[in-house]
C-alpha positions in Angstrom: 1.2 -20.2 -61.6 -1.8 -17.9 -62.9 -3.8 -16.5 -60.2 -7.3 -18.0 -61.9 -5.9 -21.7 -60.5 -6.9 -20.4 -57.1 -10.6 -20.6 -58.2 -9.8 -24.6 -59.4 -11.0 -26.6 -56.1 -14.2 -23.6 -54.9 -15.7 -24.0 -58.2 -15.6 -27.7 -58.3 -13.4 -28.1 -60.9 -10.7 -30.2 -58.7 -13.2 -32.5 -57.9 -14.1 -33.1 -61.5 -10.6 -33.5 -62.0 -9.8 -36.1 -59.4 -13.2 -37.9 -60.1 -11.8 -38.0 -64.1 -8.2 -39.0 -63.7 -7.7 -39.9 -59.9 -4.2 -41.8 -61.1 -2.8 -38.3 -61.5 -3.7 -37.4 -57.9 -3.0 -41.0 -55.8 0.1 -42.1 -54.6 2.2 -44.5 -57.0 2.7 -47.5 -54.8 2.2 -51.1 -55.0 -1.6 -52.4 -54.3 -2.2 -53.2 -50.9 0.0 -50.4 -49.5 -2.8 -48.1 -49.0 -6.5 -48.7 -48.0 -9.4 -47.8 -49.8 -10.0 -45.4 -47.0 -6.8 -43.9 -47.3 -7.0 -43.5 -51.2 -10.3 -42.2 -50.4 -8.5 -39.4 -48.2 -6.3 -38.8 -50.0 -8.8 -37.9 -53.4 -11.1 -35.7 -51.2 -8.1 -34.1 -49.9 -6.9 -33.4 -53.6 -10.0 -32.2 -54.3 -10.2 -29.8 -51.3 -7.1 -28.2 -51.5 -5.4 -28.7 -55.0 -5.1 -25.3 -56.6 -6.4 -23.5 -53.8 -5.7 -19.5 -53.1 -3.1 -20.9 -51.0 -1.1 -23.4 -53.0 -1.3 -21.0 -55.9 0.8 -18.1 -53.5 2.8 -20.9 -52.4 3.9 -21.6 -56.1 4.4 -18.5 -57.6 6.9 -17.9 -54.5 9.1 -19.9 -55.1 11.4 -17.8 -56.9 11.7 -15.5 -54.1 12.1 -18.1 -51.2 14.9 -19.6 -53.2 16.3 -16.4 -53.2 16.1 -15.6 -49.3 18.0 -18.9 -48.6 20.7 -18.7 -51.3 23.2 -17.9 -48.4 21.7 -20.4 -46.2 23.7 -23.1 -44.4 23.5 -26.3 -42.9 25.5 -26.3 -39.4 28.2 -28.8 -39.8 27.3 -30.1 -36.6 24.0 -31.1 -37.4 23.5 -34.9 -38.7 21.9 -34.9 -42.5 20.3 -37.7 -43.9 19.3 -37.1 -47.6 17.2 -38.8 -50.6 17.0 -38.1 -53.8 15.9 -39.6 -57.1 18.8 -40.9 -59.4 18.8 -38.0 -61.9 19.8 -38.0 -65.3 19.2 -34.5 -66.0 22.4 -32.9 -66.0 22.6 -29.1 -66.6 24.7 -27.5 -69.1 27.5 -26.8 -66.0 27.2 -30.1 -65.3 25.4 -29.7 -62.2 22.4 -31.9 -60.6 20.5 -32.3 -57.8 23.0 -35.1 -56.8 26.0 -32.4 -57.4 23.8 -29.7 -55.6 23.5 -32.2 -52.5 26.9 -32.9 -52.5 28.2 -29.9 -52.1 25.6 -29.0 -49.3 27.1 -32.2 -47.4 30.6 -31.6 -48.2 30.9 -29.4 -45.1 29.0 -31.5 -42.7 30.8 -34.1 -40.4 27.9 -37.1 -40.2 25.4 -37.1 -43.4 24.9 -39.7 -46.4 23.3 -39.2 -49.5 20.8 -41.7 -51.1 20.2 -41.7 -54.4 17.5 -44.2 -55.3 15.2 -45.4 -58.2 11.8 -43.5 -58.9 9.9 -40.3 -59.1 9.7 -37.3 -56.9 7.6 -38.5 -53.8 10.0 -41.4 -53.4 8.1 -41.9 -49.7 5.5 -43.1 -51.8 7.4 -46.3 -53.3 10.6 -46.8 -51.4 9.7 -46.0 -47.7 10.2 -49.8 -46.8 13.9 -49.4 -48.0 14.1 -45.5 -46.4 13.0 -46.9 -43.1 15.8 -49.1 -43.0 18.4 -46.3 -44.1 17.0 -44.3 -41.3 17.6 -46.7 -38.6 21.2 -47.4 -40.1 21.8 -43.9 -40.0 20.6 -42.7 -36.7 22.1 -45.9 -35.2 25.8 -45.5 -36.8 25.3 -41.8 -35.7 24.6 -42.8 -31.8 27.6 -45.0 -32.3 29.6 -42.1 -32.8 29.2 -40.0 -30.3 
């Protein structure tokens, strides 16, 4: 990410933006799930820290944080619960973020995988149905200790 996106929200230019096209900065979710006050927080929030000095660092190290944790592992004793959207990208090895997951889990005694229907900030549409998955899984994991 260029370094000139730091200077987005202190010159006012997020705020333009969110003012302009605030669909591109609220949460997709059915009307009613979110108050006006909370959609209200959520656009001054934007505003304040989209693009920022710090968000702009974050991004351009991501490279370099994937790198650190390449060798990383989950324990295997450690319960995983994971969501991800239904991809149908597919790499040219065939891989996915479903295939990635999966081979994460494989080596873990008590995890699920949930693929489900939507975009990226599935919290944002399915947390009704996630809730529920939760409590099945933290429940089914108590069972069997």
């Amino acid at each position: 990410m260029p370094k000139y996106w730091s200077y987005v929200a202190p010159t006012g230019m997020a705020r333009l933006a969110v003012s302009l096209i605030p669909s591109e900065f609220l949460p997709v979710a059915e009307d009613g799930t979110y108050s006006g006050e909370n959609l209200q927080m959520v656009k001054a929030i934007s505003a304040w820290k989209g693009n920022n000095r710090n968000i702009v660092n974050e991004a351009n190290e991501i490279n370099n944080d994937l790198e650190k944790t390449t060798d990383m592992v989950i324990p295997s004793e450690l319960p995983v619960l994971i969501f991800t959207t239904k991809e149908k990208n597919v790499n040219k090895d065939g891989k996915s973020n479903i295939t990635f997951y999966q081979t994460q889990l494989d080596r873990i005694s008590s995890h699920k995988l949930i693929t489900l229907e939507g975009h990226h900030y599935l919290h944002w549409t399915r947390y009704k149905e996630m809730s529920e998955y939760v409590t099945e899984f933290i429940e089914n994991y108590l069972k069997d200790l």
